[in-house]
Amino acid sequence: MMAPERSATMEEISALAKRRGFVFPSSEVYGGIAGLYDYGPLGAQLKSNVRQAWWREMVLARQDVVPFESSIIMHPLVWKASGHVDVFVDQFIDCRHCKHRFRADHLQSFEQCPNCGMRGTLTEPRDFNLMLRTNVGPLEDSASLAYLRPETAQGIFVNFKNIYQTARKKPPFGVAQIGKAFRNEITPGNFTFRMREFDQMELEFFVPHDGRDLDWYREWVAARKAWYSRYGVRPEKLRFHELSPDERPHYAQACTDVEYEFPWGWGELESIAHRGTYDLDAHMRLSGKDLTFFDEATKSKYTPILIESSAGLDRTTLVVLVDAYAREKTVDANGKDAERVVLRFHPAIAPVNVAVFSLARNKPELVERARRIEAELRSAGMRTQYDEGNIGQLYRRQDEIGTPHCVTVDYDTLEDATVTVRDRDSMAQERVASDALAAYFEERLPT
Ligand code: ATP
């Protein structure tokens, strides 16, 4: 019944995201601001579900990972030690003719402007530090200069000792954090792929020098692969690119980039790296403080080796949206050719997992019954939505926001206490006793 799908363009996906309330340009009434976005009611829930899915697996399901949250503004020397003050730099090039700005590493050639086509109009590359600056305290001088963190990881490194001592953990163990990061990207774009304010989900896993560090690295690559596949990301769109020694930072013994094939091409979502002792060493050198691990058993200290998984929450949310999007040919209730847009979210990720409808707006007995069912399912822990009216239109809207199941209360419900349950993907419908609905969905809606 369903024709093969064609792949969607980013314009179609971002138009749907706007129309249905997933993502809006930030401060749109003032014309927006480049690289900044707001999440609408459905987008905020979608992003929260992705965050929860990561947190559940990376923190709650493990006895060897503890949660953490550091401040966004930290001591400026943190960024000196990490290298961000000196080398967190991109080079940019402007076209003198059309004023378009490019990242130097995004240009194939320096001859001709890829935007306006003019030759010889590009400037020399210029360095640009990507950290956003602010001042802490009432005086705006160099002594009060501070940075909005460009990554969450450093908060974990400088707290390593506080964390292991208070959590009473011993390597191998990890620390996880989700939070905002800021980068003054030269060319933000591709919708929410490259933003100037975004959330990261980072895991820093500290391991001893017992020869198993590369095994831990491989275990984390496998765990992250399993995570994406659990939430149904199409395997042909996802690749795990193992970096060659030339491609990876000098201190990294191994590094894998997780990439997704977006409508514009492959883009990085996450990076998993064996970082040696580089980060803790750097903070020990500059702060003069001891950040080694003291092993009570052997009465000796060492700097643990770090395995890092650093993923973008907004990029992962974008992947979930792009990956779920499908436009397909179908037939309507009258047997006519029709087309529908459907977001095939995994049920644990879908912003709404059950929609409950009353067949008619003006029939109090139907409305009251449907509202009661919706309230019961909500109190059983489901993310529900109530609606009423033309069932065809209601299905269309729920397909477009990716709701896995719809429940319709109709006149038969008043006679036999059954409702119609419709499945988003197969569009199959079945009658289910209304008092058995909570159990029915509990079985079908995994967390
Ligand atoms: P890119 O090469 O795309 O600029 P990066 O290699 O600098 O990314 P990392 O420093 O490894 O990125 O950051 C880890 C993760 O944080 C990335 O894989 C991505 O998911 C996310 N991230 C980084 N920059 C941005 C951004 N500007 N907008 C949204 N997410 C980002």
XYZ file of N, CA and C in Angstrom, residues 167-386:
660
model
N 32.445 10.705 45.855
C 31.614 9.593 45.359
C 32.228 8.252 45.757
N 33.416 8.268 46.318
C 34.172 7.087 46.731
C 34.299 6.094 45.571
N 34.768 6.642 44.442
C 34.941 5.844 43.224
C 36.423 5.664 42.947
N 36.688 4.561 42.251
C 38.059 4.209 41.926
C 38.079 3.846 40.440
N 39.071 4.310 39.669
C 39.086 3.910 38.251
C 39.086 2.377 38.129
N 38.354 1.792 37.181
C 37.609 2.463 36.120
C 36.248 2.995 36.586
N 36.037 4.289 36.390
C 34.716 4.870 36.628
C 34.578 6.134 35.774
N 33.327 6.555 35.612
C 33.096 7.692 34.725
C 32.273 8.783 35.374
N 32.321 9.960 34.762
C 31.554 11.114 35.223
C 30.802 11.650 34.002
N 29.499 11.875 34.168
C 28.689 12.309 33.026
C 28.077 13.664 33.306
N 27.989 14.446 32.261
C 27.400 15.775 32.407
C 26.667 16.158 31.120
N 25.504 16.785 31.297
C 24.799 17.370 30.149
C 24.641 18.852 30.444
N 24.997 19.690 29.483
C 24.813 21.115 29.741
C 25.171 21.963 28.555
N 24.940 23.255 28.738
C 25.140 24.221 27.656
C 26.618 24.422 27.345
N 26.891 24.625 26.059
C 28.217 25.058 25.626
C 27.994 26.154 24.586
N 28.991 27.011 24.424
C 28.854 28.183 23.547
C 30.063 28.271 22.632
N 29.812 28.495 21.358
C 30.922 28.709 20.415
C 30.493 29.785 19.427
N 31.345 30.760 19.266
C 31.024 31.852 18.345
C 31.362 31.401 16.921
N 30.618 30.423 16.436
C 30.898 29.807 15.136
C 30.933 30.861 14.039
N 31.891 30.742 13.140
C 32.010 31.706 12.044
C 30.845 31.560 11.072
N 30.516 30.322 10.765
C 29.411 30.098 9.825
C 28.404 29.136 10.445
N 27.544 29.663 11.349
C 26.514 28.763 11.879
C 25.612 28.367 10.717
N 24.941 27.241 10.835
C 24.041 26.916 9.727
C 23.634 25.475 9.708
N 22.982 25.102 8.577
C 22.376 23.788 8.481
C 21.427 23.569 9.651
N 20.516 24.541 9.811
C 19.478 24.482 10.847
C 20.160 24.347 12.211
N 19.794 23.351 13.017
C 20.380 23.291 14.362
C 21.674 22.474 14.404
N 22.269 22.205 13.238
C 23.503 21.419 13.239
C 24.654 22.224 13.837
N 24.814 23.444 13.378
C 25.915 24.273 13.885
C 25.329 25.510 14.526
N 25.277 25.511 15.849
C 24.665 26.607 16.588
C 25.735 27.345 17.387
N 25.358 28.491 17.911
C 26.307 29.222 18.763
C 26.068 28.935 20.237
N 24.921 28.408 20.545
C 24.621 27.948 21.914
C 23.988 26.579 21.763
N 24.526 25.569 22.438
C 24.003 24.210 22.269
C 24.290 23.408 23.531
N 23.711 22.223 23.597
C 23.955 21.349 24.746
C 24.855 20.201 24.348
N 25.745 19.861 25.245
C 26.575 18.673 25.038
C 26.209 17.604 26.061
N 26.452 16.354 25.673
C 26.280 15.217 26.591
C 27.653 14.558 26.630
N 28.322 14.689 27.759
C 29.706 14.201 27.785
C 29.921 13.189 28.900
N 30.679 12.170 28.540
C 31.071 11.163 29.519
C 32.586 11.116 29.550
N 33.146 11.289 30.741
C 34.602 11.172 30.902
C 34.835 9.930 31.758
N 35.485 8.943 31.162
C 35.656 7.653 31.840
C 37.136 7.460 32.151
N 37.439 7.378 33.448
C 38.837 7.323 33.897
C 39.241 5.867 34.152
N 40.350 5.449 33.563
C 40.762 4.048 33.713
C 42.202 3.954 34.220
N 42.501 2.844 34.927
C 43.865 2.693 35.454
C 44.847 2.246 34.363
N 46.131 2.221 34.723
C 47.171 1.795 33.758
C 47.381 0.293 33.893
N 46.348 -0.477 33.546
C 46.489 -1.929 33.702
C 46.481 -2.620 32.346
N 46.698 -1.844 31.274
C 46.769 -2.439 29.937
C 45.405 -2.646 29.289
N 44.325 -2.233 29.986
C 42.982 -2.473 29.411
C 42.372 -1.199 28.811
N 43.162 -0.137 28.732
C 42.582 1.153 28.302
C 42.009 1.108 26.884
N 42.699 0.429 25.960
C 42.151 0.370 24.596
C 40.911 -0.514 24.529
N 40.856 -1.523 25.430
C 39.627 -2.337 25.499
C 38.455 -1.472 25.968
N 38.712 -0.620 26.948
C 37.651 0.276 27.433
C 37.180 1.200 26.318
N 38.144 1.695 25.568
C 37.798 2.577 24.442
C 36.867 1.831 23.475
N 37.242 0.595 23.131
C 36.423 -0.179 22.190
C 35.060 -0.497 22.788
N 35.035 -0.752 24.101
C 33.735 -1.014 24.753
C 32.816 0.187 24.650
N 33.401 1.379 24.818
C 32.560 2.585 24.739
C 32.080 2.845 23.319
N 32.920 2.558 22.325
C 32.467 2.711 20.934
C 31.288 1.762 20.701
N 31.423 0.524 21.190
C 30.344 -0.459 20.994
C 29.079 -0.033 21.747
N 29.255 0.507 22.954
C 28.083 0.923 23.747
C 27.340 2.054 23.049
N 28.094 2.971 22.481
C 27.449 4.097 21.793
C 26.755 3.626 20.517
N 27.365 2.652 19.830
C 26.720 2.083 18.637
C 25.378 1.463 19.025
N 25.390 0.728 20.124
C 24.167 0.048 20.580
C 23.096 1.073 20.941
N 23.528 2.192 21.510
C 22.568 3.233 21.915
C 21.829 3.784 20.696
N 22.563 4.139 19.648
C 21.904 4.687 18.438
C 20.972 3.648 17.818
N 21.414 2.388 17.853
C 20.586 1.383 17.195
C 19.336 1.093 18.034
N 19.462 1.178 19.367
C 18.285 0.961 20.224
C 17.181 1.958 19.898
N 17.557 3.172 19.556
C 16.536 4.183 19.278
C 16.217 4.268 17.790
N 16.631 3.242 17.044
C 16.144 3.051 15.681
C 16.781 3.915 14.619
N 17.924 4.561 14.895
C 18.569 5.369 13.848
C 18.973 4.428 12.703
N 18.600 4.795 11.466
C 18.846 3.909 10.318
C 20.327 3.596 10.186
N 20.687 2.308 10.211
C 22.119 1.963 10.231
C 22.866 2.446 8.993
N 22.181 2.523 7.842
C 22.886 2.941 6.618
C 23.188 4.434 6.622
N 22.573 5.175 7.564
C 22.796 6.620 7.624
C 23.838 6.989 8.686
N 24.290 5.981 9.409
C 25.190 6.239 10.532
C 26.517 5.559 10.266
N 27.634 6.279 10.495
C 28.909 5.570 10.350
C 29.856 5.947 11.491
N 30.686 4.994 11.826
C 31.662 5.172 12.902
C 33.022 5.248 12.232
N 33.531 6.472 12.125
C 34.755 6.688 11.358
C 35.956 6.705 12.305
N 36.775 5.678 12.200
C 37.963 5.586 13.062
C 39.059 6.467 12.466
N 39.522 7.441 13.239
C 40.486 8.409 12.702
C 41.885 7.794 12.586
N 42.579 8.152 11.522
C 43.956 7.676 11.344
C 44.861 8.517 12.247
N 46.099 8.059 12.509
C 47.000 8.846 13.369
C 47.169 10.286 12.881
N 47.139 10.510 11.563
C 47.272 11.885 11.036
C 46.066 12.750 11.346
N 44.909 12.123 11.433
C 43.667 12.891 11.621
C 43.397 13.243 13.073
N 43.960 12.463 14.003
C 43.574 12.685 15.397
C 44.588 13.566 16.122
N 44.147 14.185 17.262
C 45.085 15.023 18.012
C 46.302 14.205 18.469
N 47.446 14.894 18.653
C 48.694 14.164 18.926
C 48.623 13.302 20.192
N 47.824 13.754 21.200
C 47.776 13.009 22.462
C 46.785 11.844 22.422
N 45.926 11.808 21.390
C 44.878 10.770 21.360
C 45.427 9.490 20.749
N 45.262 8.395 21.489
C 45.769 7.118 20.954
C 44.779 6.481 20.001
N 43.516 6.894 20.110
C 42.487 6.354 19.225
C 41.308 7.312 19.270
N 40.582 7.400 18.173
C 39.473 8.347 18.124
C 38.484 7.905 17.053
N 37.220 7.904 17.396
C 36.181 7.544 16.429
C 35.170 8.666 16.355
N 34.892 9.143 15.145
C 33.828 10.129 14.977
C 32.555 9.401 14.572
N 31.472 9.733 15.245
C 30.179 9.174 14.856
C 29.551 10.182 13.897
N 29.212 9.723 12.702
C 28.698 10.645 11.683
C 27.361 10.164 11.141
N 26.534 11.149 10.768
C 25.217 10.842 10.202
C 25.126 11.486 8.821
N 24.425 10.802 7.919
C 24.267 11.373 6.580
C 23.025 12.261 6.531
N 23.241 13.556 6.718
C 22.158 14.538 6.655
C 21.826 14.803 5.185
N 20.709 15.507 4.912
C 20.392 15.808 3.501
C 21.532 16.536 2.783
N 22.385 17.283 3.506
C 23.493 17.995 2.842
C 24.802 17.206 2.863
N 24.806 16.032 3.476
C 26.038 15.232 3.510
C 26.341 14.739 4.923
N 27.531 14.123 5.089
C 27.873 13.539 6.389
C 28.291 14.623 7.375
N 27.831 14.510 8.611
C 28.214 15.472 9.639
C 28.458 14.767 10.965
N 29.390 15.323 11.757
C 29.757 14.679 13.034
C 28.725 14.945 14.127
N 28.416 13.885 14.855
C 27.473 13.959 15.964
C 28.148 13.826 17.299
N 29.205 13.038 17.269
C 29.840 12.638 18.521
C 31.259 12.236 18.223
N 32.103 12.405 19.229
C 33.460 11.940 19.049
C 33.823 11.120 20.295
N 34.419 9.953 20.056
C 34.800 9.063 21.166
C 36.324 8.941 21.090
N 36.999 9.268 22.187
C 38.459 9.350 22.082
C 39.166 8.778 23.310
N 40.329 8.216 23.037
C 41.264 7.805 24.085
C 42.215 8.988 24.219
N 42.103 9.760 25.320
C 42.860 11.020 25.417
C 44.094 10.913 26.301
N 44.448 9.695 26.700
C 45.626 9.529 27.562
C 45.443 10.306 28.858
N 46.534 10.928 29.341
C 46.434 11.690 30.601
C 46.501 13.188 30.301
N 46.313 13.543 29.035
C 46.532 14.903 28.559
C 45.801 15.966 29.385
N 44.508 15.760 29.640
C 43.697 16.830 30.246
C 44.050 17.045 31.725
N 44.161 15.949 32.468
C 44.510 16.102 33.889
C 45.930 16.656 34.024
N 46.837 16.200 33.185
C 48.218 16.718 33.220
C 48.235 18.230 33.012
N 47.448 18.685 32.022
C 47.451 20.120 31.697
C 46.975 20.942 32.896
N 45.946 20.477 33.594
C 45.451 21.238 34.750
C 46.403 21.147 35.938
N 47.078 20.020 36.066
C 48.051 19.916 37.167
C 49.209 20.871 36.923
N 49.637 20.956 35.670
C 50.766 21.836 35.335
C 50.429 23.298 35.648
N 49.265 23.755 35.194
C 48.971 25.180 35.338
C 48.501 25.543 36.755
N 47.721 24.656 37.384
C 47.185 25.004 38.715
C 48.185 24.675 39.816
N 49.106 23.776 39.522
C 50.046 23.329 40.559
C 49.370 22.411 41.581
N 48.130 22.034 41.339
C 47.394 21.171 42.280
C 47.479 19.711 41.829
N 47.342 18.838 42.821
C 47.432 17.412 42.535
C 46.064 16.874 42.093
N 45.979 16.385 40.891
C 44.715 15.794 40.428
C 44.912 14.309 40.110
N 45.891 13.703 40.763
C 46.105 12.272 40.536
C 45.110 11.481 41.380
N 45.047 10.189 41.122
C 44.209 9.306 41.932
C 45.112 8.597 42.940
N 44.688 8.640 44.200
C 45.470 7.939 45.211
C 44.815 6.590 45.488
N 45.540 5.538 45.193
C 44.997 4.194 45.374
C 45.332 3.713 46.786
N 44.289 3.599 47.620
C 44.479 3.189 49.030
C 45.120 1.804 49.107
N 44.722 0.924 48.182
C 45.181 -0.470 48.253
C 46.694 -0.564 48.080
N 47.218 0.182 47.107
C 48.661 0.058 46.834
C 49.447 1.221 47.439
N 48.719 2.166 48.039
C 49.335 3.377 48.630
C 50.189 4.109 47.595
N 49.697 4.130 46.350
C 50.448 4.863 45.328
C 49.491 5.724 44.512
N 50.059 6.727 43.833
C 49.174 7.575 43.053
C 49.537 7.556 41.583
N 48.511 7.802 40.773
C 48.737 7.831 39.326
C 47.699 8.731 38.676
N 48.017 9.182 37.456
C 47.060 9.979 36.681
C 46.289 9.029 35.772
N 44.992 8.898 35.989
C 44.254 7.928 35.168
C 44.204 8.314 33.690
N 43.985 7.309 32.863
C 43.828 7.512 31.415
C 42.357 7.823 31.158
N 42.125 8.698 30.195
C 40.757 9.139 29.960
C 40.195 8.627 28.633
N 38.988 8.047 28.720
C 38.228 7.708 27.514
C 37.022 8.646 27.515
N 36.832 9.371 26.434
C 35.774 10.384 26.392
C 34.751 10.075 25.304
N 33.470 10.270 25.674
C 32.435 10.286 24.631
C 31.787 11.663 24.705
N 31.903 12.426 23.614
C 31.382 13.788 23.621
C 30.370 13.927 22.486
N 29.094 14.057 22.876
C 28.029 14.103 21.866
C 27.267 15.413 21.996
N 26.670 15.857 20.897
C 25.851 17.060 20.938
C 24.388 16.670 21.102
N 23.740 17.262 22.106
C 22.323 16.935 22.318
C 21.460 17.504 21.188
N 21.772 18.708 20.740
C 20.959 19.301 19.675
C 21.175 18.566 18.351
N 22.430 18.187 18.101
C 22.692 17.439 16.854
C 22.020 16.078 16.903
N 22.024 15.433 18.066
C 21.365 14.127 18.165
C 19.860 14.297 17.989
N 19.307 15.370 18.558
C 17.872 15.636 18.400
C 17.559 15.891 16.924
N 18.457 16.593 16.239
C 18.261 16.844 14.808
C 18.310 15.528 14.018
N 19.234 14.653 14.391
C 19.322 13.350 13.726
C 18.028 12.571 13.902
N 17.511 12.591 15.124
C 16.284 11.861 15.421
C 15.141 12.389 14.538
N 15.102 13.698 14.367
C 14.056 14.331 13.559
C 14.234 14.001 12.069
N 15.448 14.167 11.567
C 15.714 13.923 10.151
C 15.496 12.440 9.821
N 15.972 11.586 10.735
C 15.903 10.147 10.499
C 14.460 9.640 10.524
N 13.620 10.311 11.317
C 12.233 9.859 11.464
C 11.356 10.316 10.303
N 11.810 11.351 9.588
C 10.954 12.007 8.595
C 10.726 11.125 7.369
N 9.471 10.937 7.011
C 9.158 10.191 5.789
C 7.937 10.796 5.120
N 7.987 10.848 3.808
C 6.829 11.292 3.032
C 6.465 10.098 2.178
N 5.244 9.619 2.307
C 4.927 8.399 1.566
C 3.578 8.469 0.882
N 3.481 7.706 -0.192
C 2.222 7.615 -0.931
C 1.368 6.563 -0.239
N 0.105 6.862 -0.141
C -0.793 5.921 0.513
C -2.171 6.071 -0.147
N -3.175 5.396 0.384
C -4.534 5.646 -0.112
C -5.403 6.063 1.056
N -6.336 6.950 0.796
C -7.181 7.427 1.895
C -8.372 6.488 2.113
N -9.252 6.876 3.034
C -10.376 6.018 3.417
C -11.298 5.720 2.230
N -11.286 6.599 1.223
C -12.147 6.381 0.045
C -11.416 5.674 -1.093
N -10.219 5.172 -0.806
C -9.469 4.440 -1.815
C -8.721 5.338 -2.786
N -8.706 6.635 -2.523
C -8.012 7.578 -3.428
C -6.526 7.678 -3.055
N -5.685 7.947 -4.076
C -4.261 8.147 -3.806
C -4.079 9.349 -2.880
N -3.209 9.193 -1.941
C -2.960 10.306 -1.019
C -1.487 10.267 -0.638
N -1.048 11.303 0.047
C 0.335 11.347 0.501
C 0.302 11.711 1.972
N 1.188 11.142 2.730
C 1.252 11.598 4.121
C 2.704 11.815 4.530
N 2.872 12.751 5.462
C 4.179 12.962 6.079
C 4.079 12.331 7.455
N 5.071 11.522 7.770
C 5.038 10.859 9.077
C 6.428 10.916 9.695
N 6.459 11.177 10.987
C 7.727 11.107 11.718
C 7.715 9.775 12.465
N 8.607 8.885 12.074
C 8.599 7.562 12.694
C 9.528 7.527 13.902
N 9.215 8.345 14.889
C 10.036 8.349 16.109
C 9.923 7.021 16.836
N 11.016 6.636 17.475
C 10.949 5.530 18.431
C 9.969 5.969 19.537
N 9.130 5.052 20.038
C 8.113 5.457 21.029
C 8.697 6.146 22.272
N 9.921 5.781 22.654
C 10.503 6.416 23.842
C 10.930 7.850 23.571
N 11.076 8.190 22.295
C 11.578 9.504 21.894
C 10.436 10.420 21.440
N 9.341 9.823 20.958
C 8.223 10.627 20.433
C 7.732 11.601 21.503
N 7.521 12.880 21.132
C 7.069 13.857 22.137
C 5.714 13.482 22.743
N 4.815 12.988 21.890
C 3.518 12.516 22.400
C 3.486 11.038 22.079
N 3.139 10.174 23.046
C 3.046 8.780 22.617
C 1.636 8.245 22.449
N 0.632 8.892 23.027
C -0.749 8.487 22.721
C -1.621 9.742 22.581
N -2.355 9.829 21.449
C -3.328 10.921 21.293
C -4.721 10.323 21.455
N -5.587 11.032 22.172
C -6.953 10.526 22.392
C -7.942 11.506 21.775
N -8.837 10.977 20.934
C -9.788 11.834 20.221
C -11.225 11.512 20.595
N -12.012 12.571 20.560
C -13.458 12.375 20.555
C -13.903 12.567 19.111
N -14.734 11.645 18.622
C -15.175 11.689 17.225
C -15.921 12.985 16.912
N -16.609 13.520 17.900
C -17.389 14.741 17.644
C -17.123 15.755 18.737
N -17.160 17.021 18.329
C -16.877 18.124 19.260
C -18.063 18.434 20.164
N -19.243 18.273 19.567
C -20.435 18.783 20.238
C -21.240 17.690 20.934
N -20.594 16.566 21.232
C -21.304 15.477 21.942
C -20.659 15.317 23.310
N -21.261 15.934 24.333
C -20.623 15.944 25.660
C -20.278 14.543 26.163
N -21.131 13.531 25.833
C -20.826 12.203 26.385
C -19.553 11.620 25.763
N -19.295 11.932 24.477
C -18.052 11.455 23.838
C -16.842 12.238 24.362
N -17.004 13.558 24.434
C -15.898 14.417 24.876
C -15.481 14.042 26.298
N -16.486 13.876 27.141
C -16.200 13.582 28.554
C -15.479 12.229 28.679
N -15.946 11.244 27.909
C -15.343 9.903 27.939
C -13.880 9.949 27.451
N -13.676 10.673 26.328
C -12.319 10.751 25.756
C -11.381 11.485 26.704
N -11.863 12.552 27.309
C -11.009 13.305 28.244
C -10.639 12.455 29.461
N -11.588 11.628 29.887
C -11.303 10.768 31.041
C -10.207 9.747 30.678
N -10.339 9.164 29.480
C -9.323 8.178 29.046
C -7.955 8.856 28.949
N -7.955 10.073 28.402
C -6.675 10.788 28.257
C -6.046 11.027 29.628
N -6.890 11.431 30.596
C -6.361 11.706 31.945
C -5.821 10.421 32.583
N -6.520 9.304 32.363
C -6.058 8.033 32.949
C -4.711 7.615 32.370
N -4.591 7.751 31.035
C -3.315 7.352 30.402
C -2.196 8.278 30.852
N -2.524 9.556 31.007
C -1.494 10.509 31.471
C -1.041 10.134 32.877
N -2.005 9.785 33.741
C -1.573 9.456 35.107
C -0.869 8.103 35.151
N -1.029 7.289 34.092
C -0.253 6.033 34.031
C 1.145 6.280 33.450
N 1.495 7.553 33.210
C 2.870 7.876 32.815
C 3.079 8.097 31.327
N 1.958 8.130 30.552
C 2.146 8.345 29.110
C 2.110 9.826 28.770
N 2.773 10.167 27.669
C 2.725 11.564 27.187
C 1.555 11.644 26.212
N 0.490 12.314 26.654
C -0.762 12.245 25.901
C -1.162 13.606 25.370
N -2.095 13.574 24.428
C -2.676 14.807 23.918
C -4.150 14.512 23.646
N -5.010 15.462 23.980
C -6.435 15.303 23.681
C -6.775 16.165 22.473
